[in-house]
C-alpha cells in the first residue's frame, strides 16, 4: 500500500512557496513582494522616472477631478472604498476636491499592509482632520466578502487605482471583478485605472529601471523567503528578467538562476535544485486596450460608462456600473 505524508503548512505563504518552488516551471506570486521592505521599494518605484504609470494616473485624476467628483456625489452621501490604497497619493487629490465641493463622504482605504494604512490615516487626519476615515486591513477577497455580507443602501464607489488588477491573469481578473460586481447595487460605481498597451520599449524600461529598484523589488521575495522560512537563497546569483509580449499585452518578470545550485528552506524541510538559467516566474503586469477591458467587464457582468485618459493615451481610468 502506498502511503503519503500530509504536509502541514503554518500559513498560505509557506504553502504557496512550497508549491511554487516544487512546480515545473517554478513560480512565486508577486503578492508576496509586499513586506515592510517591499512596500518601501514599491513606493520608490512609483517615484521613478521610468515608471510612468503613477505620473499618468496622477495627471488624469488631477485634470478630471471636477467631473469625477460630480459622478461620485450623492445627496445621501457615499462611501469611497479604495482597494490597495498604498500611500493614497493620487486619492488625496480626489479627497481635496470632495472637500472643496463639500461632498458628504466616508473614505474607507483597504490594504494588506497595516503599516501603510497607519501612515495613510495619520497623514490624512493631520492634513484634513474633518475627513471621516475608516481603514481596514486585509486582502481584497476578505474585504469584498465582508462587503457582500453587510449590504448597505449608501452609495459605494470602489476605487482600484494603479493598474493593480494587472497583476492578475485574465481569468483571475474576471473572478475579482465578479466579486466586486456582487457587492455592487445599481447606484454603485467601480473606478479602475488600467495601464494601456504602448511602445514595448517604454513598458520594458518601466520594469527594468536604471537604478535597479525594480530588480531589488523582484529579488525581495528571495530575501523574504530567507528571513521567514530560514532559506539560504543568494539573490546575487539570480538575474532580474522582465519581458513584454505585445501580442498579449503581458509583461512577465522572472528571476533566472545564473548557475546550477541547490537552495535549502529549513522551515519547509525542502531542498530545491536549480539548473543553470532555470527561471522562477514572479509577476505579471498586464497591459490593456479598450476591447480587452470591455470584454473583461462583460464577462463579469459590468459595463464601462465613462473613461478618462492622459494626453498620450498611456493610461486609462474607467468607470464601471452593473
Ligand atoms: C502594483 N502593480 C500594479 C505594479 C505593476 O506595475 O505591476 C507592481 C510593480 N512591479 C514592478 N514594478 C511595479
XYZ file of C-alpha atoms and ligand atoms in Angstrom:
335
model
C 0.000 0.000 0.000
C 1.308 3.446 -0.932
C 1.383 5.916 1.975
C 1.652 9.663 1.654
C 2.593 12.059 4.401
C 0.320 15.073 4.576
C 2.239 18.343 4.524
C 1.421 20.830 7.217
C 1.868 24.489 6.470
C 1.639 27.265 9.038
C 0.191 29.763 6.582
C -0.568 30.452 2.899
C 2.905 31.907 2.357
C 4.542 28.591 3.318
C 2.064 26.609 1.232
C 2.439 28.745 -1.896
C 6.238 28.945 -1.677
C 6.397 25.154 -1.330
C 4.003 24.557 -4.220
C 5.606 27.197 -6.451
C 9.202 26.076 -5.986
C 8.438 22.376 -6.393
C 6.422 23.012 -9.580
C 7.770 22.997 -13.120
C 8.263 25.679 -14.289
C 8.954 27.336 -10.913
C 6.789 30.233 -9.827
C 6.204 32.604 -6.891
C 3.311 35.051 -6.625
C 4.051 38.783 -6.684
C 1.608 39.257 -3.812
C 4.475 38.127 -1.559
C 6.657 41.089 -2.659
C 4.922 43.331 -0.153
C 6.532 43.019 3.268
C 7.812 46.145 5.024
C 10.851 46.411 2.732
C 8.775 45.565 -0.354
C 6.256 48.317 0.477
C 9.104 50.851 0.652
C 10.629 49.613 -2.613
C 7.274 49.867 -4.368
C 6.892 53.437 -3.122
C 10.329 54.195 -4.602
C 9.281 52.565 -7.891
C 6.257 54.866 -8.108
C 8.629 57.864 -7.991
C 10.983 56.533 -10.695
C 11.124 58.453 -13.982
C 10.730 55.183 -15.968
C 7.631 54.067 -14.021
C 5.243 56.291 -15.996
C 2.049 54.669 -14.612
C 1.846 56.748 -11.425
C 2.519 60.088 -13.139
C -0.049 59.375 -15.882
C -2.810 58.449 -13.453
C -1.947 61.421 -11.239
C -2.316 63.672 -14.303
C -5.686 62.106 -15.244
C -7.142 62.444 -11.758
C -5.885 65.992 -11.399
C -7.246 67.045 -14.787
C -10.686 65.436 -14.365
C -11.199 65.718 -10.573
C -14.168 68.017 -11.006
C -16.037 65.661 -13.388
C -15.077 62.655 -11.259
C -16.444 64.292 -8.098
C -19.685 65.087 -9.929
C -20.051 61.432 -10.952
C -19.350 60.196 -7.422
C -21.525 62.630 -5.475
C -24.818 61.526 -3.971
C -27.250 63.553 -1.887
C -27.359 60.875 0.840
C -23.548 60.683 0.866
C -21.252 57.943 -0.389
C -18.543 55.556 0.788
C -15.258 55.718 -1.101
C -13.799 52.222 -0.740
C -10.237 52.014 -2.015
C -8.769 48.543 -2.613
C -4.962 48.550 -2.306
C -4.776 52.140 -1.090
C -0.994 52.233 -0.515
C 0.133 55.776 0.308
C -3.059 57.253 -1.216
C -1.054 59.850 -3.164
C -3.497 60.008 -6.090
C -6.604 59.611 -3.949
C -5.641 62.673 -1.906
C -6.344 64.838 -5.000
C -9.889 63.484 -5.041
C -10.357 63.905 -1.281
C -9.310 67.554 -1.561
C -11.784 68.064 -4.405
C -14.604 66.404 -2.427
C -13.903 68.735 0.496
C -13.847 71.740 -1.841
C -17.236 70.718 -3.222
C -18.456 69.963 0.337
C -19.478 66.406 -0.554
C -20.690 64.054 2.155
C -18.379 61.028 2.048
C -16.526 58.449 4.151
C -13.102 57.298 2.986
C -12.515 53.559 3.529
C -8.990 52.610 2.430
C -8.183 48.909 2.402
C -4.701 47.459 2.172
C -2.892 44.254 3.003
C -0.236 46.305 4.802
C -1.254 47.576 8.272
C 1.869 49.727 8.172
C 0.797 51.612 5.067
C -2.713 52.076 6.455
C -1.480 53.599 9.693
C 0.779 56.000 7.795
C -2.041 56.908 5.423
C -4.567 57.509 8.209
C -2.065 59.652 10.136
C -1.215 61.739 7.066
C -4.873 62.299 6.096
C -6.051 63.254 9.575
C -3.081 65.588 10.009
C -3.957 67.433 6.804
C -7.769 67.168 6.942
C -8.995 66.316 10.479
C -12.579 66.726 9.251
C -12.357 63.670 6.948
C -14.269 60.633 8.099
C -11.756 57.818 7.502
C -12.141 54.138 8.389
C -9.134 51.992 7.484
C -9.440 48.218 7.021
C -6.580 45.757 6.825
C -6.978 42.622 4.742
C -6.776 41.018 1.332
C -9.174 42.204 -1.381
C -11.109 38.977 -1.172
C -11.571 39.093 2.614
C -12.820 42.657 2.423
C -15.109 42.046 -0.538
C -16.582 39.103 1.309
C -17.279 41.375 4.290
C -18.881 43.944 1.980
C -21.078 41.248 0.481
C -22.165 40.149 3.936
C -23.054 43.647 5.142
C -25.143 45.209 2.390
C -25.785 48.923 2.892
C -28.052 51.295 0.982
C -25.426 54.051 0.965
C -23.819 54.575 -2.443
C -20.491 52.761 -2.805
C -17.691 53.981 -5.030
C -14.968 51.336 -5.289
C -11.522 52.569 -6.313
C -8.836 50.307 -7.722
C -6.018 52.570 -8.911
C -2.513 51.984 -10.256
C -3.360 49.114 -12.630
C -3.362 46.848 -9.573
C -5.624 44.375 -11.335
C -2.826 43.975 -13.919
C -1.058 41.634 -11.500
C -3.817 39.097 -12.136
C -4.264 36.814 -15.141
C -7.442 37.436 -17.181
C -9.385 34.576 -15.517
C -8.303 35.815 -12.069
C -9.235 39.389 -13.025
C -12.697 38.235 -14.154
C -13.202 36.435 -10.826
C -12.077 39.537 -8.964
C -14.434 41.759 -10.992
C -17.309 39.307 -10.457
C -16.676 39.537 -6.725
C -16.758 43.323 -6.856
C -19.870 43.211 -9.022
C -21.631 41.019 -6.465
C -21.096 43.699 -3.835
C -22.447 46.490 -6.086
C -26.010 47.832 -6.153
C -27.463 49.747 -9.114
C -26.231 53.148 -7.942
C -22.674 51.983 -7.130
C -19.586 52.698 -9.223
C -16.266 50.998 -9.802
C -13.421 53.380 -10.740
C -10.435 51.448 -12.015
C -7.097 52.537 -13.510
C -5.585 50.268 -16.183
C -2.240 50.635 -17.940
C -2.556 50.604 -21.727
C -0.611 48.789 -24.449
C 2.101 51.078 -25.813
C 5.679 51.142 -27.177
C 7.180 47.873 -25.837
C 10.454 49.647 -25.109
C 8.747 52.080 -22.774
C 6.998 49.233 -20.945
C 10.196 47.224 -20.550
C 12.071 50.220 -19.130
C 9.318 50.691 -16.537
C 10.095 47.166 -15.263
C 13.869 47.419 -15.637
C 14.773 50.858 -14.299
C 18.322 52.184 -14.473
C 18.687 52.479 -10.677
C 17.858 48.805 -10.119
C 14.936 49.469 -7.746
C 12.631 47.077 -9.629
C 15.355 44.443 -9.576
C 15.606 44.841 -5.780
C 11.790 44.663 -5.555
C 11.718 41.401 -7.531
C 14.594 39.898 -5.518
C 12.973 40.971 -2.247
C 10.854 37.835 -2.478
C 14.046 35.742 -2.079
C 15.141 37.848 0.922
C 11.689 37.375 2.415
C 11.847 33.607 1.942
C 15.317 33.586 3.573
C 14.012 35.563 6.531
C 10.659 33.898 7.082
C 11.399 30.328 6.014
C 15.048 30.050 7.078
C 16.211 29.875 3.468
C 19.698 30.278 2.000
C 18.936 31.883 -1.376
C 21.798 34.027 -2.657
C 19.804 36.725 -4.545
C 23.018 37.847 -6.279
C 23.042 34.580 -8.235
C 19.663 35.392 -9.814
C 19.080 37.747 -12.722
C 16.074 40.073 -12.822
C 14.449 39.477 -16.229
C 11.294 41.292 -17.335
C 9.722 40.539 -20.740
C 6.853 42.102 -22.680
C 4.717 40.325 -25.286
C 2.993 42.964 -27.453
C 0.536 40.379 -28.784
C -0.976 39.528 -25.398
C -0.028 42.769 -23.629
C 1.564 40.734 -20.832
C 4.694 41.850 -19.005
C 6.225 38.888 -17.183
C 9.036 39.183 -14.647
C 11.366 36.342 -13.827
C 14.304 35.592 -11.573
C 16.784 33.470 -13.524
C 19.387 31.334 -11.783
C 22.788 32.155 -13.290
C 24.244 28.780 -12.250
C 23.437 25.271 -11.130
C 22.662 25.476 -7.431
C 20.802 23.973 -4.517
C 18.787 26.104 -2.107
C 17.542 24.915 1.291
C 14.429 26.201 3.072
C 14.856 24.792 6.573
C 11.365 25.675 7.801
C 9.820 23.733 4.923
C 12.288 20.893 5.118
C 12.865 21.491 1.439
C 15.831 21.424 -0.927
C 15.356 22.960 -4.347
C 17.640 22.330 -7.305
C 18.197 24.925 -9.995
C 19.621 24.109 -13.401
C 21.790 26.856 -14.890
C 19.439 29.526 -16.382
C 16.350 27.983 -14.836
C 13.683 30.591 -14.098
C 11.195 31.464 -11.368
C 8.216 33.369 -12.747
C 7.403 36.071 -10.185
C 4.976 38.621 -11.640
C 2.660 39.540 -14.468
C 1.767 43.173 -15.182
C -0.959 43.081 -17.804
C -1.396 45.948 -20.284
C -4.837 46.583 -21.775
C -6.796 48.193 -24.587
C -10.483 49.178 -24.681
C -11.542 45.923 -26.373
C -9.976 43.779 -23.648
C -11.394 45.986 -20.882
C -14.889 45.787 -22.362
C -14.556 42.010 -22.684
C -13.417 41.630 -19.046
C -16.280 43.866 -17.904
C -18.840 41.903 -19.912
C -17.570 38.593 -18.549
C -18.031 39.968 -15.028
C -21.465 41.479 -15.624
C -20.242 45.082 -15.639
C -20.252 47.815 -18.263
C -17.966 50.771 -18.908
C -19.901 54.012 -18.566
C -17.125 56.635 -18.815
C -13.372 56.726 -19.231
C -10.594 59.262 -18.713
C -7.226 59.090 -20.462
C -3.994 61.086 -20.237
C -2.752 63.283 -23.089
C -0.685 60.462 -24.679
C -3.259 57.677 -24.108
C -0.840 55.715 -21.972
C -3.137 55.008 -19.046
C -6.940 54.972 -18.683
C -9.254 55.253 -15.692
C -12.567 53.522 -16.411
C -15.862 53.873 -14.559
C -17.973 50.711 -14.467
C -21.571 50.080 -13.376
C -23.570 46.887 -13.012
C 1.273 47.040 -8.122
N 1.492 46.738 -9.533
C 0.393 47.259 -10.368
C 2.822 47.110 -10.046
C 2.936 46.758 -11.552
O 3.188 47.668 -12.333
O 2.729 45.597 -11.896
C 3.920 46.399 -9.278
C 5.278 46.585 -9.902
N 6.081 45.607 -10.268
C 7.200 46.092 -10.762
N 7.098 47.422 -10.760
C 5.914 47.742 -10.213
